mmCIF file of C-alpha atoms in Angstrom:
data_model
loop_
_atom_site.group_PDB
_atom_site.id
_atom_site.type_symbol
_atom_site.label_atom_id
_atom_site.label_comp_id
_atom_site.label_asym_id
_atom_site.label_seq_id
_atom_site.Cartn_x
_atom_site.Cartn_y
_atom_site.Cartn_z
ATOM 1 C CA UNK A 1 -50.729 50.121 1.566
ATOM 2 C CA UNK A 2 -53.455 48.163 -0.167
ATOM 3 C CA UNK A 3 -52.706 44.535 -0.864
ATOM 4 C CA UNK A 4 -54.809 41.915 -2.626
ATOM 5 C CA UNK A 5 -53.933 38.308 -1.859
ATOM 6 C CA UNK A 6 -55.395 35.611 -4.089
ATOM 7 C CA UNK A 7 -55.975 32.028 -3.097
ATOM 8 C CA UNK A 8 -57.421 28.999 -4.828
ATOM 9 C CA UNK A 9 -56.438 25.918 -6.790
ATOM 10 C CA UNK A 10 -54.304 26.078 -9.868
ATOM 11 C CA UNK A 11 -55.774 22.983 -11.482
ATOM 12 C CA UNK A 12 -59.443 22.380 -12.161
ATOM 13 C CA UNK A 13 -60.994 19.513 -14.053
ATOM 14 C CA UNK A 14 -63.311 20.106 -16.999
ATOM 15 C CA UNK A 15 -66.972 20.597 -16.061
ATOM 16 C CA UNK A 16 -66.058 21.508 -12.493
ATOM 17 C CA UNK A 17 -66.282 24.922 -10.826
ATOM 18 C CA UNK A 18 -63.291 27.210 -10.537
ATOM 19 C CA UNK A 19 -63.222 29.115 -7.258
ATOM 20 C CA UNK A 20 -60.778 31.879 -6.363
ATOM 21 C CA UNK A 21 -60.751 34.214 -3.373
ATOM 22 C CA UNK A 22 -59.199 37.639 -3.038
ATOM 23 C CA UNK A 23 -58.431 38.900 0.455
ATOM 24 C CA UNK A 24 -58.079 42.653 0.854
ATOM 25 C CA UNK A 25 -55.755 44.330 3.304
ATOM 26 C CA UNK A 26 -55.207 48.048 3.770
ATOM 27 C CA UNK A 27 -58.752 48.856 2.617
ATOM 28 C CA UNK A 28 -62.307 47.681 3.141
ATOM 29 C CA UNK A 29 -64.519 45.951 0.628
ATOM 30 C CA UNK A 30 -67.339 48.180 1.907
ATOM 31 C CA UNK A 31 -65.549 51.404 0.950
ATOM 32 C CA UNK A 32 -67.849 53.336 -1.370
ATOM 33 C CA UNK A 33 -65.288 54.078 -4.040
ATOM 34 C CA UNK A 34 -64.378 50.929 -5.922
ATOM 35 C CA UNK A 35 -65.324 48.066 -8.121
ATOM 36 C CA UNK A 36 -63.623 44.943 -6.811
ATOM 37 C CA UNK A 37 -62.953 43.101 -10.001
ATOM 38 C CA UNK A 38 -61.881 39.817 -11.506
ATOM 39 C CA UNK A 39 -59.881 39.801 -14.731
ATOM 40 C CA UNK A 40 -58.201 37.003 -16.608
ATOM 41 C CA UNK A 41 -55.609 36.606 -19.320
ATOM 42 C CA UNK A 42 -55.574 33.484 -21.431
ATOM 43 C CA UNK A 43 -52.359 32.397 -23.173
ATOM 44 C CA UNK A 44 -51.602 34.711 -26.062
ATOM 45 C CA UNK A 45 -54.619 36.911 -25.412
ATOM 46 C CA UNK A 46 -55.337 40.237 -23.777
ATOM 47 C CA UNK A 47 -56.936 41.013 -20.461
ATOM 48 C CA UNK A 48 -60.562 39.992 -20.150
ATOM 49 C CA UNK A 49 -62.841 41.475 -17.502
ATOM 50 C CA UNK A 50 -64.978 38.820 -15.828
ATOM 51 C CA UNK A 51 -66.998 40.883 -13.419
ATOM 52 C CA UNK A 52 -67.002 43.028 -10.312
ATOM 53 C CA UNK A 53 -68.711 43.621 -6.990
ATOM 54 C CA UNK A 54 -69.308 46.975 -5.329
ATOM 55 C CA UNK A 55 -69.237 48.200 -1.745
ATOM 56 C CA UNK A 56 -72.955 47.514 -1.421
ATOM 57 C CA UNK A 57 -72.801 44.030 -2.889
ATOM 58 C CA UNK A 58 -74.076 44.890 -6.351
ATOM 59 C CA UNK A 59 -72.554 42.591 -8.925
ATOM 60 C CA UNK A 60 -71.777 43.117 -12.589
ATOM 61 C CA UNK A 61 -70.778 40.372 -15.012
ATOM 62 C CA UNK A 62 -69.284 40.183 -18.442
ATOM 63 C CA UNK A 63 -72.053 39.191 -20.859
ATOM 64 C CA UNK A 64 -69.681 36.621 -22.333
ATOM 65 C CA UNK A 65 -69.615 34.549 -19.155
ATOM 66 C CA UNK A 66 -72.610 35.762 -17.172
ATOM 67 C CA UNK A 67 -74.391 32.419 -17.161
ATOM 68 C CA UNK A 68 -71.390 30.668 -15.585
ATOM 69 C CA UNK A 69 -70.001 33.382 -13.320
ATOM 70 C CA UNK A 70 -70.757 34.228 -9.736
ATOM 71 C CA UNK A 71 -69.004 36.853 -7.641
ATOM 72 C CA UNK A 72 -69.705 37.138 -3.939
ATOM 73 C CA UNK A 73 -68.175 38.733 -0.888
ATOM 74 C CA UNK A 74 -67.607 38.075 2.798
ATOM 75 C CA UNK A 75 -67.433 41.414 4.561
ATOM 76 C CA UNK A 76 -66.353 39.810 7.843
ATOM 77 C CA UNK A 77 -63.243 38.450 6.130
ATOM 78 C CA UNK A 78 -62.824 41.389 3.738
ATOM 79 C CA UNK A 79 -62.809 38.981 0.814
ATOM 80 C CA UNK A 80 -64.496 38.524 -2.506
ATOM 81 C CA UNK A 81 -64.758 35.332 -4.494
ATOM 82 C CA UNK A 82 -65.035 34.327 -8.121
ATOM 83 C CA UNK A 83 -66.778 31.140 -9.120
ATOM 84 C CA UNK A 84 -66.827 30.007 -12.733
ATOM 85 C CA UNK A 85 -68.841 26.900 -13.388
ATOM 86 C CA UNK A 86 -68.678 24.245 -16.100
ATOM 87 C CA UNK A 87 -65.115 25.120 -16.973
ATOM 88 C CA UNK A 88 -63.434 23.950 -20.162
ATOM 89 C CA UNK A 89 -59.802 24.086 -21.290
ATOM 90 C CA UNK A 90 -60.646 27.473 -22.842
ATOM 91 C CA UNK A 91 -60.950 28.844 -19.309
ATOM 92 C CA UNK A 92 -57.253 28.190 -18.750
ATOM 93 C CA UNK A 93 -55.768 31.568 -17.885
ATOM 94 C CA UNK A 94 -54.051 33.679 -15.300
ATOM 95 C CA UNK A 95 -56.771 35.125 -13.094
ATOM 96 C CA UNK A 96 -56.353 38.418 -11.278
ATOM 97 C CA UNK A 97 -58.344 40.329 -8.727
ATOM 98 C CA UNK A 98 -58.020 44.086 -8.807
ATOM 99 C CA UNK A 99 -59.353 47.314 -7.371
ATOM 100 C CA UNK A 100 -60.944 49.756 -9.787
ATOM 101 C CA UNK A 101 -61.800 53.262 -8.565
ATOM 102 C CA UNK A 102 -65.092 53.398 -10.441
ATOM 103 C CA UNK A 103 -63.753 53.188 -13.947
ATOM 104 C CA UNK A 104 -60.568 55.157 -13.490
ATOM 105 C CA UNK A 105 -58.423 52.110 -14.069
ATOM 106 C CA UNK A 106 -57.095 49.337 -11.884
ATOM 107 C CA UNK A 107 -54.770 50.681 -9.226
ATOM 108 C CA UNK A 108 -54.039 47.567 -7.167
ATOM 109 C CA UNK A 109 -53.785 43.978 -8.354
ATOM 110 C CA UNK A 110 -53.544 40.565 -6.808
ATOM 111 C CA UNK A 111 -50.518 38.457 -7.586
ATOM 112 C CA UNK A 112 -52.330 36.420 -10.231
ATOM 113 C CA UNK A 113 -53.266 32.751 -10.169
ATOM 114 C CA UNK A 114 -52.481 30.439 -13.045
ATOM 115 C CA UNK A 115 -55.528 28.219 -13.451
ATOM 116 C CA UNK A 116 -55.273 25.258 -15.771
ATOM 117 C CA UNK A 117 -58.348 23.327 -16.777
ATOM 118 C CA UNK A 118 -57.307 19.777 -17.498
ATOM 119 C CA UNK A 119 -58.288 16.255 -16.650
#
């Protein structure tokens, strides 16, 4: 069974960098079948795709946040990481990692991390 386990701080100060890690079990980040994605949901809003990384390390970002977003992976730890720089209170949201079988829809999700941007 595939499981995605998220880790990272729940509180980040304005202007700092948010960093979250998703550890995969039951599958490999190098499997040529998925986008490993980051999604967030701000209070009262819908799901917002932040970006994704593929089996080969190719990365895709939402144009809305591309200048502040970095997604990377550690194949030895079977993990991928989201970094969002220069955060503001508008980046307060629940952040999720998820597996997407190449556009067929997310089939496995992390547990979600509430991230609050506040001083």
